[in-house]
PDB file of C-alpha atoms in Angstrom:
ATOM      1  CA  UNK L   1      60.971  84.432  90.916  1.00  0.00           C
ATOM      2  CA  UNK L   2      59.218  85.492  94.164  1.00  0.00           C
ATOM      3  CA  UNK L   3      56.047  83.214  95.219  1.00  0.00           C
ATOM      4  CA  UNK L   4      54.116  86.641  94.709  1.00  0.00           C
ATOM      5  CA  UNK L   5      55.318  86.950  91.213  1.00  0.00           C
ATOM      6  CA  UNK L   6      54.499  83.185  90.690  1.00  0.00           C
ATOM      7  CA  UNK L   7      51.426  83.602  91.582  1.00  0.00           C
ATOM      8  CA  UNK L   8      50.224  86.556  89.440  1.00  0.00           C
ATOM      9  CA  UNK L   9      51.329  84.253  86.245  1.00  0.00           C
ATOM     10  CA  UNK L  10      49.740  81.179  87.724  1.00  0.00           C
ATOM     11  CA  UNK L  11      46.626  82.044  89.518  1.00  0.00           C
ATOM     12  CA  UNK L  12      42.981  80.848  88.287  1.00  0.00           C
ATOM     13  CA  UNK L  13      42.152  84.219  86.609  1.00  0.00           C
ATOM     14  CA  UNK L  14      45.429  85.082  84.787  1.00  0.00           C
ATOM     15  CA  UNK L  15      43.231  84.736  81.050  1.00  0.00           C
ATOM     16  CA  UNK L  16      41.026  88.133  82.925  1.00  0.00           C
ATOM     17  CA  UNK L  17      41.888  91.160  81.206  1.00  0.00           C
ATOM     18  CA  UNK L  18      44.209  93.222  82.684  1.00  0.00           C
ATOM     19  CA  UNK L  19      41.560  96.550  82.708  1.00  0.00           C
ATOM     20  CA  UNK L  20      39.040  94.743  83.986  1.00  0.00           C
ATOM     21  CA  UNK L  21      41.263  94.290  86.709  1.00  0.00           C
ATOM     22  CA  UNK L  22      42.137  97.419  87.601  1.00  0.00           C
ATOM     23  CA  UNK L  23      38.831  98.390  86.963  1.00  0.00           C
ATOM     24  CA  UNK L  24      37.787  96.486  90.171  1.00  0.00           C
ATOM     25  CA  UNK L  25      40.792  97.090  92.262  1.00  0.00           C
ATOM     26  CA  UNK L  26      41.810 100.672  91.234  1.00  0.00           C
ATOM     27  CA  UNK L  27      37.560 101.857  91.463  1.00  0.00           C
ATOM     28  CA  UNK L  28      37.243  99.878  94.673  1.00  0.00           C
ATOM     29  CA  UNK L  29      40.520 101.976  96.131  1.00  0.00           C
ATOM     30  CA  UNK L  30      39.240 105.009  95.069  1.00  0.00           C
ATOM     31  CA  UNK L  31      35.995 104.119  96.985  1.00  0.00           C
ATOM     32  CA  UNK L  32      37.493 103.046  99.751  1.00  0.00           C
ATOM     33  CA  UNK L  33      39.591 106.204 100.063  1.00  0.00           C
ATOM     34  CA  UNK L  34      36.383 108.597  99.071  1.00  0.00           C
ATOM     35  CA  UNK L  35      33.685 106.847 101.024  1.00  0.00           C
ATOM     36  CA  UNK L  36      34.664 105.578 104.077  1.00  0.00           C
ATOM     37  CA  UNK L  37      31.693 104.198 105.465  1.00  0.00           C
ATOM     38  CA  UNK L  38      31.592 101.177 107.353  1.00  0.00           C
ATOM     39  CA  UNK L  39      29.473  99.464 105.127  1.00  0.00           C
ATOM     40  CA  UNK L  40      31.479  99.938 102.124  1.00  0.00           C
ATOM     41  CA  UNK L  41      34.968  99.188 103.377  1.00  0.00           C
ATOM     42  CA  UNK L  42      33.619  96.168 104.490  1.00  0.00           C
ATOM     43  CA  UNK L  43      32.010  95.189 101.327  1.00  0.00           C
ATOM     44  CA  UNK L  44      35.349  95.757  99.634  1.00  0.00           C
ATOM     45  CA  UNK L  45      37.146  93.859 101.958  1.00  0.00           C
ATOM     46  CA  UNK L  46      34.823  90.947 101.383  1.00  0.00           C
ATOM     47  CA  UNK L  47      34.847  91.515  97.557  1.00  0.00           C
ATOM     48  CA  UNK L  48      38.702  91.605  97.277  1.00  0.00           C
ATOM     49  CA  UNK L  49      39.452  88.419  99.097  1.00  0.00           C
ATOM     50  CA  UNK L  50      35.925  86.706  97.352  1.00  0.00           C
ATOM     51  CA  UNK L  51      38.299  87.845  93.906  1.00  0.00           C
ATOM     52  CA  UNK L  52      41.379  86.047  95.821  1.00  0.00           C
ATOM     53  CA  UNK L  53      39.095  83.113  96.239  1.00  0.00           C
ATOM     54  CA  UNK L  54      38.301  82.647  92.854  1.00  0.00           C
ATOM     55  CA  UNK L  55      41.641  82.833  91.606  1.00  0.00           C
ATOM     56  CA  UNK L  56      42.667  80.598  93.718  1.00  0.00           C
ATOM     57  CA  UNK L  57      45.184  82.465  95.909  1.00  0.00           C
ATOM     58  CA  UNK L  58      46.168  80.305  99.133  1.00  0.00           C
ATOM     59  CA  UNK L  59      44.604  81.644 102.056  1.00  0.00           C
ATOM     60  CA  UNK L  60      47.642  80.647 103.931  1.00  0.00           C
ATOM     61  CA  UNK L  61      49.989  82.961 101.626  1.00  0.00           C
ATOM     62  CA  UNK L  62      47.544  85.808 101.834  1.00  0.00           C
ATOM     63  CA  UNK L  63      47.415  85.837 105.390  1.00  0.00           C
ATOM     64  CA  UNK L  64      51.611  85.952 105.614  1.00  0.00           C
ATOM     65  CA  UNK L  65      51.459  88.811 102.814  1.00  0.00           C
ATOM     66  CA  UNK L  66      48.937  90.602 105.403  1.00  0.00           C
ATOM     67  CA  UNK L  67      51.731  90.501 108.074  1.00  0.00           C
ATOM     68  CA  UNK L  68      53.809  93.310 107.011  1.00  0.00           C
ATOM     69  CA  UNK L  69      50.848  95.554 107.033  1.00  0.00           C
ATOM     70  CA  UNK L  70      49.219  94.934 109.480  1.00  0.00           C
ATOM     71  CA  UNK L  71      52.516  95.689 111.082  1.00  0.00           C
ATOM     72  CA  UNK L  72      52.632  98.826 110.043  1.00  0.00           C
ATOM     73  CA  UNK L  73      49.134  99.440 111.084  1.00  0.00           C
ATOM     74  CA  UNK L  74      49.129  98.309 114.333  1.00  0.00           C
ATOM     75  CA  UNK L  75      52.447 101.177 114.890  1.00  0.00           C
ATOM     76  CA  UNK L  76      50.111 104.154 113.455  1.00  0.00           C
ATOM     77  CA  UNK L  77      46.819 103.167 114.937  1.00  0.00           C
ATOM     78  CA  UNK L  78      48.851 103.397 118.230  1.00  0.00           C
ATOM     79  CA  UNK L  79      49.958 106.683 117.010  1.00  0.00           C
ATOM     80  CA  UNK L  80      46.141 107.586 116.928  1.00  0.00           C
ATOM     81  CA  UNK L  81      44.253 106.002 119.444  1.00  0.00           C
ATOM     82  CA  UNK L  82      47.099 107.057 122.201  1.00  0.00           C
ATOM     83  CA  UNK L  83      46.738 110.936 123.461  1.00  0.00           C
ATOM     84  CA  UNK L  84      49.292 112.602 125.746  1.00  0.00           C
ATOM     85  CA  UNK L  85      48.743 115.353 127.145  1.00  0.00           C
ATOM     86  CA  UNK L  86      50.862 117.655 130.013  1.00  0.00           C
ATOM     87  CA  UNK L  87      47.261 118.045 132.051  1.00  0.00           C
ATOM     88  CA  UNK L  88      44.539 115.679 133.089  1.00  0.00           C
ATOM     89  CA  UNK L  89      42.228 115.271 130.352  1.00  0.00           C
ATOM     90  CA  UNK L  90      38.829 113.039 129.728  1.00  0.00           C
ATOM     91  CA  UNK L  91      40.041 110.226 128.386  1.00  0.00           C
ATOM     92  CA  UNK L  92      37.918 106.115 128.506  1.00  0.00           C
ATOM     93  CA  UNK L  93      41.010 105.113 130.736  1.00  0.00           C
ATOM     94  CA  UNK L  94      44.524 107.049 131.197  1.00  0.00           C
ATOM     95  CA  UNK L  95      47.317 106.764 133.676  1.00  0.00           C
ATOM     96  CA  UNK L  96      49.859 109.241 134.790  1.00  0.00           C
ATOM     97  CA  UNK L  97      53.665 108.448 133.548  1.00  0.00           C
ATOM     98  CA  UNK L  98      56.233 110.995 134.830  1.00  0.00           C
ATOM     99  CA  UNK L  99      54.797 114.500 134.237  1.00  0.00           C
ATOM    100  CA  UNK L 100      52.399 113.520 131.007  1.00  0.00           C
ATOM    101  CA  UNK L 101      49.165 111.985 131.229  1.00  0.00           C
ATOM    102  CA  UNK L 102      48.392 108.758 129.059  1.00  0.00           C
ATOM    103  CA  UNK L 103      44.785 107.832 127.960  1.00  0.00           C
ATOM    104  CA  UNK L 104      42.191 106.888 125.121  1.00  0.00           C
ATOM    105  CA  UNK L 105      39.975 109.083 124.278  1.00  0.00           C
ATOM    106  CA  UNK L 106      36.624 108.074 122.814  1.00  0.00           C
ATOM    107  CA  UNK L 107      37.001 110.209 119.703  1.00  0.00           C
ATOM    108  CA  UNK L 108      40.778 109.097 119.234  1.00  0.00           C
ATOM    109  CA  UNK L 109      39.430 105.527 119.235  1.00  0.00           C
ATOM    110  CA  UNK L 110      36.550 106.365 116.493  1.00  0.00           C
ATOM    111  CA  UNK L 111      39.535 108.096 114.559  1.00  0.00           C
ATOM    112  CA  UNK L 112      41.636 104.948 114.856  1.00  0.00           C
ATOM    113  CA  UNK L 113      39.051 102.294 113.574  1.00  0.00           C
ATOM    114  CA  UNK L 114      37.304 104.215 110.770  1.00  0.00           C
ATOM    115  CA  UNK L 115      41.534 104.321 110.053  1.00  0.00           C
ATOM    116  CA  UNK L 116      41.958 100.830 110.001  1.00  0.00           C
ATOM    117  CA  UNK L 117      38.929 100.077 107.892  1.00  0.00           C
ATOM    118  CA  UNK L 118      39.809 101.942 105.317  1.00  0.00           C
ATOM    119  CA  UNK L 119      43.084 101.121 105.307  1.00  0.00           C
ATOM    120  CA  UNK L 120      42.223  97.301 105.272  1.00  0.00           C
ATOM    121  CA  UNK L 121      40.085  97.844 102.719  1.00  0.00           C
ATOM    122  CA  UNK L 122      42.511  99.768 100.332  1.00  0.00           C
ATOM    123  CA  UNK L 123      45.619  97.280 100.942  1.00  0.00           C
ATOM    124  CA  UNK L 124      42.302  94.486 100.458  1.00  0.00           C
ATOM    125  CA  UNK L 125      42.448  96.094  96.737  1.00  0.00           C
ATOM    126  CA  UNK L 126      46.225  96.396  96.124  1.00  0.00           C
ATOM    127  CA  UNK L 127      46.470  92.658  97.205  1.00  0.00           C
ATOM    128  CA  UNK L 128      44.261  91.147  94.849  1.00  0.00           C
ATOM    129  CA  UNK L 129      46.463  92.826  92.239  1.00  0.00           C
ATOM    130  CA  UNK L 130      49.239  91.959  93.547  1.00  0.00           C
ATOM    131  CA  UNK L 131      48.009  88.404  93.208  1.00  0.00           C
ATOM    132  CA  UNK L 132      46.147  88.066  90.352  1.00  0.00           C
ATOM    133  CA  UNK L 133      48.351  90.334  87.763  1.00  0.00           C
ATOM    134  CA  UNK L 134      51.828  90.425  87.057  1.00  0.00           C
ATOM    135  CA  UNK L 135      53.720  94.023  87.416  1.00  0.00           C
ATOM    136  CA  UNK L 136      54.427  93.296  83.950  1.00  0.00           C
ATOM    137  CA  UNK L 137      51.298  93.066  82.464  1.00  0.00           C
ATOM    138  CA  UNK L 138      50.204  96.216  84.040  1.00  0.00           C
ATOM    139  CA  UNK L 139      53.209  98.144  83.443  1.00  0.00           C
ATOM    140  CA  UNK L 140      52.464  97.131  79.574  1.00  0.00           C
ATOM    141  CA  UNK L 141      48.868  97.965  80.014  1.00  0.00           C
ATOM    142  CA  UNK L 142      49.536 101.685  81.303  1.00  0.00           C
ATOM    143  CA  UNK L 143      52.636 102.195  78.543  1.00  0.00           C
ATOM    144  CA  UNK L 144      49.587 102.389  75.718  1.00  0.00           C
ATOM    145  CA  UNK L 145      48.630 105.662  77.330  1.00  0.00           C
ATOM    146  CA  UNK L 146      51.075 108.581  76.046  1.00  0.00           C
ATOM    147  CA  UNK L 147      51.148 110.418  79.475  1.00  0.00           C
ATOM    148  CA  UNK L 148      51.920 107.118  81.794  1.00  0.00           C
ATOM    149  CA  UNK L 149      54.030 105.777  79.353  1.00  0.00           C
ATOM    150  CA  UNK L 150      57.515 107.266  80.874  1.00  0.00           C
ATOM    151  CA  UNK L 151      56.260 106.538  84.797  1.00  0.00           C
ATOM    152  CA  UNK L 152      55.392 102.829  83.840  1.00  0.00           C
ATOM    153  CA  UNK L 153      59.146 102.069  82.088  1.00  0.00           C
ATOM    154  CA  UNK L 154      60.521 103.495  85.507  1.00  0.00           C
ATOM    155  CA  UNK L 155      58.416 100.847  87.483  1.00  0.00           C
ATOM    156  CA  UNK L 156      58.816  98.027  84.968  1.00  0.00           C
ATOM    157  CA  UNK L 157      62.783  98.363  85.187  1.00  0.00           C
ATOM    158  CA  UNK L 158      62.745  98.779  88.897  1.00  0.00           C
ATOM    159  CA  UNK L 159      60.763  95.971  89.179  1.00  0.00           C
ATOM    160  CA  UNK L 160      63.171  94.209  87.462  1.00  0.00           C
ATOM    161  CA  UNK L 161      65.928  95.122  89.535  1.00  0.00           C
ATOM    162  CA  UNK L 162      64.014  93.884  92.654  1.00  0.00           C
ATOM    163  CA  UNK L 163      64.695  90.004  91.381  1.00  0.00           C
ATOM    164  CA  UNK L 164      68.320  91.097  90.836  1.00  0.00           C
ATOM    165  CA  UNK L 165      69.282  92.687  93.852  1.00  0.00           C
ATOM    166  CA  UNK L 166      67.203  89.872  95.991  1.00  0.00           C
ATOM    167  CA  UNK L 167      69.672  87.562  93.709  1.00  0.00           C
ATOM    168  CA  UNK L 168      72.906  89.646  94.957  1.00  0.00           C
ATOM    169  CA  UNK L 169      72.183  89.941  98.001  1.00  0.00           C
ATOM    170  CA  UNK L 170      70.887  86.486  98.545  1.00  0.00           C
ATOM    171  CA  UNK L 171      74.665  85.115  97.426  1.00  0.00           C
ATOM    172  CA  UNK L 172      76.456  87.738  99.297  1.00  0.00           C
ATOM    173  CA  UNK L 173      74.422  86.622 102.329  1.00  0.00           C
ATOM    174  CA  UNK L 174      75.078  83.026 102.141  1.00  0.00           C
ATOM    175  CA  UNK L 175      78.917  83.806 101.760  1.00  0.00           C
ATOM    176  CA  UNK L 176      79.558  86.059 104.627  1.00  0.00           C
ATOM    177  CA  UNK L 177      77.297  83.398 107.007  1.00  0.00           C
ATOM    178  CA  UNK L 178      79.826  80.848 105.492  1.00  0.00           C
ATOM    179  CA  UNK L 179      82.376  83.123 106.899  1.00  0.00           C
ATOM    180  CA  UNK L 180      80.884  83.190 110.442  1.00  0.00           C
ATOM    181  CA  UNK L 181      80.072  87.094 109.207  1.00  0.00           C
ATOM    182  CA  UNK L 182      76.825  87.127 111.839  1.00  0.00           C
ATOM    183  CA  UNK L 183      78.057  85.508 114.708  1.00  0.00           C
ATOM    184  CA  UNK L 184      77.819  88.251 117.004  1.00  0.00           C
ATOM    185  CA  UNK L 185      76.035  91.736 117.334  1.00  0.00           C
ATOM    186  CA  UNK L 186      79.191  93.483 116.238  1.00  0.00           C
ATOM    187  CA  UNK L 187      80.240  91.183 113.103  1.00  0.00           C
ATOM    188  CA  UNK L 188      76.169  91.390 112.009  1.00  0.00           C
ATOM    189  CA  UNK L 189      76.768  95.327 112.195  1.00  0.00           C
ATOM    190  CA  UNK L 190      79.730  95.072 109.870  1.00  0.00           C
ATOM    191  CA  UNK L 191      78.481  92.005 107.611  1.00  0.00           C
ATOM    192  CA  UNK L 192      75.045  93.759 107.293  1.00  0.00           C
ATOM    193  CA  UNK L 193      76.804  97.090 106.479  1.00  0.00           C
ATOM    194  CA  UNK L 194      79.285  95.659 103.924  1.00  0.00           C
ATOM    195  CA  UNK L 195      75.998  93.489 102.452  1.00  0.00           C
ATOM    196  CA  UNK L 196      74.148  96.902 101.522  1.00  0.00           C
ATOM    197  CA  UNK L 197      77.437  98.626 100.227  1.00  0.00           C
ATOM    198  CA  UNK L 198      77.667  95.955  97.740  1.00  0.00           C
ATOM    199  CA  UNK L 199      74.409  95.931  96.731  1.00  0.00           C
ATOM    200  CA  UNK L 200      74.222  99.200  96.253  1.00  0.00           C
ATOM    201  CA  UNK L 201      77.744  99.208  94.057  1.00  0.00           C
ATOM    202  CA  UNK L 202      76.303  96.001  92.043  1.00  0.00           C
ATOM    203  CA  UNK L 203      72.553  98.372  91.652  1.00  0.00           C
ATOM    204  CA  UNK L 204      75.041 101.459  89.615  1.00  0.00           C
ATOM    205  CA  UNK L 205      76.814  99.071  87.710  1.00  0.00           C
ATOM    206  CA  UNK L 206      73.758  97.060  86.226  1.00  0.00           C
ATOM    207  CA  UNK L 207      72.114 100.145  85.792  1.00  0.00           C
ATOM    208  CA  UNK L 208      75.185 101.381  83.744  1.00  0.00           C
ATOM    209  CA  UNK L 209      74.731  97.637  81.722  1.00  0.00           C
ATOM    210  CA  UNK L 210      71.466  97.865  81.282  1.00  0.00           C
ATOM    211  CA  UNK L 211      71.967 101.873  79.490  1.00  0.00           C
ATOM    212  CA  UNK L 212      74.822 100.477  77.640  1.00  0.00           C
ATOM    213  CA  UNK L 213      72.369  97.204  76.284  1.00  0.00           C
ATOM    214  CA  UNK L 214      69.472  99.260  75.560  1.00  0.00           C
ATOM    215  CA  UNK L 215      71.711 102.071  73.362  1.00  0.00           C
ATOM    216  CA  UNK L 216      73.445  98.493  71.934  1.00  0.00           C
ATOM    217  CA  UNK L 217      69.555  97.790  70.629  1.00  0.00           C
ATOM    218  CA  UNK L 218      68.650 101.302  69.296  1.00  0.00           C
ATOM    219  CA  UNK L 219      66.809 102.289  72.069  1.00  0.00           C
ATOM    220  CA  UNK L 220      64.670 105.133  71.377  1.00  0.00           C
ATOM    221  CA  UNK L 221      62.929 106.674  74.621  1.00  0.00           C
ATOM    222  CA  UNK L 222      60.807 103.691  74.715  1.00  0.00           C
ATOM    223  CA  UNK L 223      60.447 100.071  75.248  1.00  0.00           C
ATOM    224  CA  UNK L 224      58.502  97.379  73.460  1.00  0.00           C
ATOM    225  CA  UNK L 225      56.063  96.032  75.780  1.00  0.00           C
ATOM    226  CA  UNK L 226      54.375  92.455  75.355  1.00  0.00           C
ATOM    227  CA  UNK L 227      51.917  90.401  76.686  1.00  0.00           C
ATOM    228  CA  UNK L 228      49.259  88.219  76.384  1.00  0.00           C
ATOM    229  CA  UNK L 229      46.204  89.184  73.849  1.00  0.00           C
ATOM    230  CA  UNK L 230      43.125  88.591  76.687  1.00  0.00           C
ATOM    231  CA  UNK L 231      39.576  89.808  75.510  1.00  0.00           C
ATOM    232  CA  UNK L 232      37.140  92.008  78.089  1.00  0.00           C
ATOM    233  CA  UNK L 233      34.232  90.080  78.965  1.00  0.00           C
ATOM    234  CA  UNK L 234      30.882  92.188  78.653  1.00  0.00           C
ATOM    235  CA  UNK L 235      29.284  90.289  81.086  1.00  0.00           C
ATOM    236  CA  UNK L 236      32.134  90.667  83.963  1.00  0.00           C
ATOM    237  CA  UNK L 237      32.298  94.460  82.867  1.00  0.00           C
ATOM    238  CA  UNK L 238      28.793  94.956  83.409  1.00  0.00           C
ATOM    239  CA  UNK L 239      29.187  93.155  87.389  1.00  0.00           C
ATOM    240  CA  UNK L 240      31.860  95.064  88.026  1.00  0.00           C
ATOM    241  CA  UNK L 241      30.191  98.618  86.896  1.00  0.00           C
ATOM    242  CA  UNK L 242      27.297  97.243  88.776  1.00  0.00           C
ATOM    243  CA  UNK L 243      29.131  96.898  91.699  1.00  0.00           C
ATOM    244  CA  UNK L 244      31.010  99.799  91.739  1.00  0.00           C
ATOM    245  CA  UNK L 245      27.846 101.873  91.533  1.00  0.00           C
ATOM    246  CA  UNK L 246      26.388  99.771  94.609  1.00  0.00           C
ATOM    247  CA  UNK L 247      28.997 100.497  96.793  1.00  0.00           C
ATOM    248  CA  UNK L 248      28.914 103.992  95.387  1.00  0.00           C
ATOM    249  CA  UNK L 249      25.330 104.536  96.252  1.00  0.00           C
ATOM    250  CA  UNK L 250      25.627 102.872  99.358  1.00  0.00           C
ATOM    251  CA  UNK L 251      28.256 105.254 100.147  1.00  0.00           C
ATOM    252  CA  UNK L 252      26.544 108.440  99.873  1.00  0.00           C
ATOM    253  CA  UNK L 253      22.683 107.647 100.745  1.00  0.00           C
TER     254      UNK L 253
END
């Protein structure tokens, strides 16, 4: 089981119900993504991780999940903020390289941090789910709908196959490095190369198993989904409504 998975079992708030939940994190996204004001991307920021908090989420593991982001941020904010251009234009500082001109513009840079705001503030959201409920749970949660039923069996069973392809992999890994299969550039290539192709043999056969089980066990378009009975509270309904209309107000005055 990965830490992340561990987590969303294990965490201080895992007797929340599920909707109220994704009431927070999926009405704070679609705030975030609607009303991208400084203010309110900030507040949800704040809100997500005060959520984190309370479940008691290490801030040490939330800060490594923020890595691979952040990563990806930092590579399209460049993207953004950067202009080239074949001609001298009026740029906060530029240099010449070759024929092009490279500079930051101030309206590029505006562009690139209302960017990373909201797109702190939306993977701020998607985090404390992460965290604080398991895939499981959710997938179960959206299945009682009739229209998200089919889309939320395709993400339960890949998220299944995550665990068992981490599992392959992981003992294919530790075989070839038994082998001396990455010591060198050129053995990596080929190790790395012959890692994937069996992973990706071993992901058609269990699929193949897993069609074969579920026909075994009268499989009828749909699966049985379980878990835990949890009762909405009210009270936490009524703070989260209220805050969602806060930072909805505070959006648009």
């Amino acid at each position: 089981m990965l830490y992340l998975d561990y987590l969303a079992y294990n965490n201080a708030l895992n007797k929340v119900s599920i909707g109220e939940k994704l009431l927070l994190g999926g009405g704070s996204l679609a705030l975030a993504l609607a009303l991208p004001r400084p203010a309110v991307l900030i507040a949800i920021v704040v809100a997500m991780h005060a959520v984190m908090a309370l479940a008691r989420i290490p801030a040490g593991y939330i800060l490594r999940l923020w890595l691979a982001p952040l990563a990806f941020l930092a590579a399209g904010l460049a993207g953004v903020a950067v202009s080239v251009a074949a001609t001298p234009f009026i740029a906060l500082a530029s240099v010449a390289a070759g024929g092009f001109y490279v500079g930051v513009t101030a309206p590029a840079l505006a562009a690139a941090g209302e960017l990373l705001l909201r797109s702190v503030a939306a993977v701020s959201c998607l985090l404390m789910l992460a965290t604080t409920t398991p895939a499981a749970y959710m997938a179960a949660w959206f299945a009682r709908f009739p229209g998200l039923r089919p889309v939320s069996e395709i993400a339960l069973l890949t998220y299944r196959f995550i665990f068992v392809f981490l599992s392959a992999a992981g003992q294919i890994y530790t075989a070839q490095q038994s082998r001396l299969g990455y010591a060198g550039p050129r053995r990596s290539l080929n190790s790395l190369a012959l890692l994937a192709a069996s992973v990706g043999r071993k992901a058609f056969l269990t699929a193949n198993d897993l069609g074969n089980a579920l026909t075994a066990r009268n499989y009828q378009g749909r699966l049985t989904h379980y878990y835990p009975p949890q009762i909405a509270s009210p009270f936490r309904l009524a703070a989260i409504v209220s805050l969602l209309s806060a930072l909805a107000a505070a959006g648009v005055l």
